[in-house]
Amino acid sequence: MRVVCAVVLAFEVIVIGLFIPVAVTLAGMDPVFAGSLWGTMAVAALVLAGLQKYRWAHYASWALQAAFLFTSFMLPGGMLVAVVFVSLWVTGVILGRRTDEMKAAHRARAEAEAAREAETAVGASSES
Protein backbone atom coordinates (compact mmCIF):
# COMPACT_ATOMS: atom_id res chain seq x y z
CA MET A 1 0.00 0.00 0.00
CA ARG A 2 2.77 2.39 0.87
CA VAL A 3 4.35 2.23 -2.57
CA VAL A 4 1.06 2.93 -4.34
CA CYS A 5 0.29 5.82 -2.01
CA ALA A 6 3.76 7.27 -2.50
CA VAL A 7 3.35 7.13 -6.29
CA VAL A 8 -0.03 8.86 -6.14
CA LEU A 9 1.47 11.58 -3.92
CA ALA A 10 4.42 12.01 -6.28
CA PHE A 11 2.12 12.64 -9.22
CA GLU A 12 -0.02 14.86 -7.06
CA VAL A 13 3.02 17.07 -6.42
CA ILE A 14 3.07 17.93 -10.12
CA VAL A 15 -0.67 18.57 -10.30
CA ILE A 16 -0.75 20.69 -7.15
CA GLY A 17 2.25 22.66 -8.41
CA LEU A 18 0.44 23.32 -11.69
CA PHE A 19 -2.46 24.81 -9.78
CA ILE A 20 -0.25 27.85 -9.07
CA PRO A 21 0.11 29.21 -12.63
CA VAL A 22 -3.50 28.32 -13.38
CA ALA A 23 -4.67 30.24 -10.32
CA VAL A 24 -2.60 33.27 -11.25
CA THR A 25 -3.55 33.41 -14.93
CA LEU A 26 -7.13 32.11 -15.01
CA ALA A 27 -8.48 33.02 -11.59
CA GLY A 28 -6.47 36.23 -11.21
CA MET A 29 -5.16 35.26 -7.76
CA ASP A 30 -2.27 36.97 -6.09
CA PRO A 31 0.88 34.99 -7.04
CA VAL A 32 2.15 35.07 -3.45
CA PHE A 33 -1.12 33.65 -2.11
CA ALA A 34 -1.37 30.94 -4.78
CA GLY A 35 2.31 30.06 -4.45
CA SER A 36 2.20 29.83 -0.69
CA LEU A 37 -1.04 27.84 -0.62
CA TRP A 38 -0.40 25.23 -3.29
CA GLY A 39 3.38 25.44 -3.06
CA THR A 40 3.20 24.40 0.58
CA MET A 41 0.80 21.62 -0.29
CA ALA A 42 3.09 20.40 -3.10
CA VAL A 43 6.11 20.34 -0.79
CA ALA A 44 4.05 18.54 1.86
CA ALA A 45 2.95 15.95 -0.72
CA LEU A 46 6.58 15.41 -1.77
CA VAL A 47 7.77 14.99 1.81
CA LEU A 48 4.86 12.69 2.67
CA ALA A 49 5.53 10.58 -0.42
CA GLY A 50 8.96 9.82 0.96
CA LEU A 51 7.68 9.15 4.48
CA GLN A 52 4.89 6.69 3.68
CA LYS A 53 6.62 3.98 5.71
CA TYR A 54 5.41 5.77 8.84
CA ARG A 55 1.78 5.43 9.92
CA TRP A 56 1.50 9.10 10.90
CA ALA A 57 2.58 10.13 7.38
CA HIS A 58 -0.21 8.05 5.91
CA TYR A 59 -2.77 9.81 8.09
CA ALA A 60 -1.22 13.18 7.30
CA SER A 61 -1.61 12.33 3.63
CA TRP A 62 -5.33 11.83 4.20
CA ALA A 63 -5.42 15.35 5.67
CA LEU A 64 -3.52 16.62 2.63
CA GLN A 65 -6.10 15.02 0.35
CA ALA A 66 -8.87 16.80 2.24
CA ALA A 67 -7.02 20.13 2.01
CA PHE A 68 -6.42 19.63 -1.71
CA LEU A 69 -10.09 18.89 -2.27
CA PHE A 70 -11.16 21.85 -0.13
CA THR A 71 -8.88 24.39 -1.84
CA SER A 72 -9.58 23.17 -5.36
CA PHE A 73 -12.93 24.98 -5.48
CA MET A 74 -10.97 28.23 -5.90
CA LEU A 75 -10.01 27.31 -9.46
CA PRO A 76 -12.15 26.74 -12.50
CA GLY A 77 -11.92 23.01 -13.18
CA GLY A 78 -9.86 22.48 -10.06
CA MET A 79 -12.53 20.47 -8.31
CA LEU A 80 -12.58 17.93 -11.14
CA VAL A 81 -8.82 17.45 -10.94
CA ALA A 82 -8.93 17.17 -7.16
CA VAL A 83 -11.75 14.62 -7.25
CA VAL A 84 -9.76 12.53 -9.73
CA PHE A 85 -6.66 12.54 -7.54
CA VAL A 86 -8.53 11.92 -4.30
CA SER A 87 -10.25 9.01 -6.06
CA LEU A 88 -6.84 7.70 -7.11
CA TRP A 89 -5.68 8.02 -3.51
CA VAL A 90 -8.67 6.09 -2.15
CA THR A 91 -8.30 3.43 -4.84
CA GLY A 92 -4.59 3.15 -4.10
CA VAL A 93 -5.28 2.66 -0.41
CA ILE A 94 -7.93 0.00 -1.04
CA LEU A 95 -5.92 -1.92 -3.64
CA GLY A 96 -2.73 -1.51 -1.64
CA ARG A 97 -4.33 -3.05 1.43
CA ARG A 98 -5.62 -5.96 -0.63
CA THR A 99 -2.17 -6.48 -2.10
CA ASP A 100 -0.58 -6.38 1.36
CA GLU A 101 -3.08 -8.97 2.61
CA MET A 102 -2.37 -11.25 -0.37
CA LYS A 103 1.38 -10.93 0.18
CA ALA A 104 1.00 -11.77 3.88
CA ALA A 105 -1.15 -14.82 3.08
CA HIS A 106 1.35 -16.00 0.49
CA ARG A 107 4.23 -15.50 2.92
CA ALA A 108 2.37 -17.47 5.61
CA ARG A 109 1.70 -20.34 3.19
CA ALA A 110 5.34 -20.40 2.11
CA GLU A 111 6.55 -20.44 5.72
CA ALA A 112 4.11 -23.22 6.62
CA GLU A 113 5.25 -25.28 3.64
CA ALA A 114 8.91 -24.73 4.55
CA ALA A 115 8.18 -25.81 8.13
CA ARG A 116 6.45 -29.00 6.88
CA GLU A 117 9.38 -29.77 4.59
CA ALA A 118 11.84 -29.23 7.44
CA GLU A 119 9.77 -31.48 9.69
CA THR A 120 9.67 -34.16 7.01
CA ALA A 121 13.44 -33.88 6.50
CA VAL A 122 14.07 -34.22 10.25
CA GLY A 123 11.76 -37.24 10.44
CA ALA A 124 13.51 -38.91 7.49
CA SER A 125 16.94 -38.23 9.06
CA SER A 126 15.99 -39.79 12.39
CA GLU A 127 14.68 -42.95 10.70
CA SER A 128 18.00 -43.54 8.94
mmCIF file of C-alpha atoms in Angstrom, residues 11-127:
data_model
loop_
_atom_site.group_PDB
_atom_site.id
_atom_site.type_symbol
_atom_site.label_atom_id
_atom_site.label_comp_id
_atom_site.label_asym_id
_atom_site.label_seq_id
_atom_site.Cartn_x
_atom_site.Cartn_y
_atom_site.Cartn_z
ATOM 1 C CA PHE A 11 2.119 12.637 -9.223
ATOM 2 C CA GLU A 12 -0.025 14.864 -7.058
ATOM 3 C CA VAL A 13 3.016 17.069 -6.415
ATOM 4 C CA ILE A 14 3.066 17.930 -10.116
ATOM 5 C CA VAL A 15 -0.668 18.574 -10.303
ATOM 6 C CA ILE A 16 -0.748 20.694 -7.153
ATOM 7 C CA GLY A 17 2.248 22.656 -8.412
ATOM 8 C CA LEU A 18 0.443 23.317 -11.691
ATOM 9 C CA PHE A 19 -2.460 24.808 -9.779
ATOM 10 C CA ILE A 20 -0.250 27.854 -9.069
ATOM 11 C CA PRO A 21 0.109 29.207 -12.630
ATOM 12 C CA VAL A 22 -3.504 28.323 -13.379
ATOM 13 C CA ALA A 23 -4.671 30.242 -10.316
ATOM 14 C CA VAL A 24 -2.602 33.274 -11.250
ATOM 15 C CA THR A 25 -3.553 33.408 -14.935
ATOM 16 C CA LEU A 26 -7.131 32.113 -15.015
ATOM 17 C CA ALA A 27 -8.475 33.016 -11.593
ATOM 18 C CA GLY A 28 -6.467 36.228 -11.208
ATOM 19 C CA MET A 29 -5.159 35.263 -7.761
ATOM 20 C CA ASP A 30 -2.272 36.967 -6.093
ATOM 21 C CA PRO A 31 0.877 34.995 -7.036
ATOM 22 C CA VAL A 32 2.146 35.066 -3.450
ATOM 23 C CA PHE A 33 -1.124 33.653 -2.111
ATOM 24 C CA ALA A 34 -1.366 30.944 -4.783
ATOM 25 C CA GLY A 35 2.310 30.060 -4.448
ATOM 26 C CA SER A 36 2.202 29.830 -0.690
ATOM 27 C CA LEU A 37 -1.044 27.841 -0.617
ATOM 28 C CA TRP A 38 -0.403 25.234 -3.289
ATOM 29 C CA GLY A 39 3.381 25.436 -3.058
ATOM 30 C CA THR A 40 3.201 24.400 0.579
ATOM 31 C CA MET A 41 0.801 21.618 -0.293
ATOM 32 C CA ALA A 42 3.087 20.399 -3.102
ATOM 33 C CA VAL A 43 6.110 20.344 -0.791
ATOM 34 C CA ALA A 44 4.049 18.535 1.859
ATOM 35 C CA ALA A 45 2.955 15.953 -0.716
ATOM 36 C CA LEU A 46 6.581 15.415 -1.773
ATOM 37 C CA VAL A 47 7.767 14.986 1.806
ATOM 38 C CA LEU A 48 4.856 12.691 2.669
ATOM 39 C CA ALA A 49 5.526 10.584 -0.422
ATOM 40 C CA GLY A 50 8.961 9.822 0.964
ATOM 41 C CA LEU A 51 7.679 9.153 4.479
ATOM 42 C CA GLN A 52 4.894 6.687 3.680
ATOM 43 C CA LYS A 53 6.620 3.981 5.712
ATOM 44 C CA TYR A 54 5.408 5.769 8.845
ATOM 45 C CA ARG A 55 1.784 5.426 9.923
ATOM 46 C CA TRP A 56 1.496 9.102 10.895
ATOM 47 C CA ALA A 57 2.583 10.126 7.377
ATOM 48 C CA HIS A 58 -0.211 8.047 5.908
ATOM 49 C CA TYR A 59 -2.769 9.810 8.093
ATOM 50 C CA ALA A 60 -1.217 13.178 7.302
ATOM 51 C CA SER A 61 -1.609 12.326 3.627
ATOM 52 C CA TRP A 62 -5.329 11.832 4.196
ATOM 53 C CA ALA A 63 -5.416 15.355 5.667
ATOM 54 C CA LEU A 64 -3.516 16.623 2.631
ATOM 55 C CA GLN A 65 -6.103 15.019 0.347
ATOM 56 C CA ALA A 66 -8.868 16.805 2.237
ATOM 57 C CA ALA A 67 -7.017 20.128 2.008
ATOM 58 C CA PHE A 68 -6.419 19.625 -1.706
ATOM 59 C CA LEU A 69 -10.087 18.890 -2.268
ATOM 60 C CA PHE A 70 -11.159 21.849 -0.130
ATOM 61 C CA THR A 71 -8.877 24.385 -1.837
ATOM 62 C CA SER A 72 -9.585 23.166 -5.360
ATOM 63 C CA PHE A 73 -12.928 24.976 -5.483
ATOM 64 C CA MET A 74 -10.969 28.226 -5.895
ATOM 65 C CA LEU A 75 -10.008 27.314 -9.465
ATOM 66 C CA PRO A 76 -12.147 26.735 -12.501
ATOM 67 C CA GLY A 77 -11.922 23.008 -13.182
ATOM 68 C CA GLY A 78 -9.859 22.479 -10.064
ATOM 69 C CA MET A 79 -12.534 20.473 -8.309
ATOM 70 C CA LEU A 80 -12.584 17.935 -11.139
ATOM 71 C CA VAL A 81 -8.822 17.454 -10.943
ATOM 72 C CA ALA A 82 -8.926 17.171 -7.160
ATOM 73 C CA VAL A 83 -11.748 14.617 -7.252
ATOM 74 C CA VAL A 84 -9.756 12.525 -9.727
ATOM 75 C CA PHE A 85 -6.658 12.543 -7.535
ATOM 76 C CA VAL A 86 -8.534 11.922 -4.304
ATOM 77 C CA SER A 87 -10.247 9.014 -6.063
ATOM 78 C CA LEU A 88 -6.837 7.702 -7.113
ATOM 79 C CA TRP A 89 -5.684 8.023 -3.506
ATOM 80 C CA VAL A 90 -8.669 6.092 -2.146
ATOM 81 C CA THR A 91 -8.301 3.432 -4.843
ATOM 82 C CA GLY A 92 -4.593 3.153 -4.097
ATOM 83 C CA VAL A 93 -5.277 2.660 -0.406
ATOM 84 C CA ILE A 94 -7.926 -0.002 -1.043
ATOM 85 C CA LEU A 95 -5.916 -1.917 -3.641
ATOM 86 C CA GLY A 96 -2.732 -1.508 -1.643
ATOM 87 C CA ARG A 97 -4.330 -3.049 1.431
ATOM 88 C CA ARG A 98 -5.621 -5.963 -0.635
ATOM 89 C CA THR A 99 -2.166 -6.484 -2.101
ATOM 90 C CA ASP A 100 -0.577 -6.381 1.357
ATOM 91 C CA GLU A 101 -3.084 -8.970 2.607
ATOM 92 C CA MET A 102 -2.366 -11.252 -0.366
ATOM 93 C CA LYS A 103 1.384 -10.933 0.185
ATOM 94 C CA ALA A 104 1.000 -11.775 3.880
ATOM 95 C CA ALA A 105 -1.153 -14.819 3.083
ATOM 96 C CA HIS A 106 1.352 -16.002 0.487
ATOM 97 C CA ARG A 107 4.229 -15.503 2.916
ATOM 98 C CA ALA A 108 2.366 -17.468 5.614
ATOM 99 C CA ARG A 109 1.698 -20.339 3.191
ATOM 100 C CA ALA A 110 5.340 -20.401 2.111
ATOM 101 C CA GLU A 111 6.550 -20.443 5.723
ATOM 102 C CA ALA A 112 4.111 -23.225 6.623
ATOM 103 C CA GLU A 113 5.251 -25.275 3.640
ATOM 104 C CA ALA A 114 8.907 -24.731 4.546
ATOM 105 C CA ALA A 115 8.183 -25.807 8.134
ATOM 106 C CA ARG A 116 6.448 -28.999 6.878
ATOM 107 C CA GLU A 117 9.380 -29.769 4.594
ATOM 108 C CA ALA A 118 11.844 -29.233 7.444
ATOM 109 C CA GLU A 119 9.766 -31.482 9.693
ATOM 110 C CA THR A 120 9.673 -34.164 7.006
ATOM 111 C CA ALA A 121 13.440 -33.883 6.502
ATOM 112 C CA VAL A 122 14.073 -34.224 10.246
ATOM 113 C CA GLY A 123 11.759 -37.236 10.436
ATOM 114 C CA ALA A 124 13.513 -38.906 7.487
ATOM 115 C CA SER A 125 16.938 -38.231 9.060
ATOM 116 C CA SER A 126 15.991 -39.793 12.387
ATOM 117 C CA GLU A 127 14.677 -42.948 10.696
#
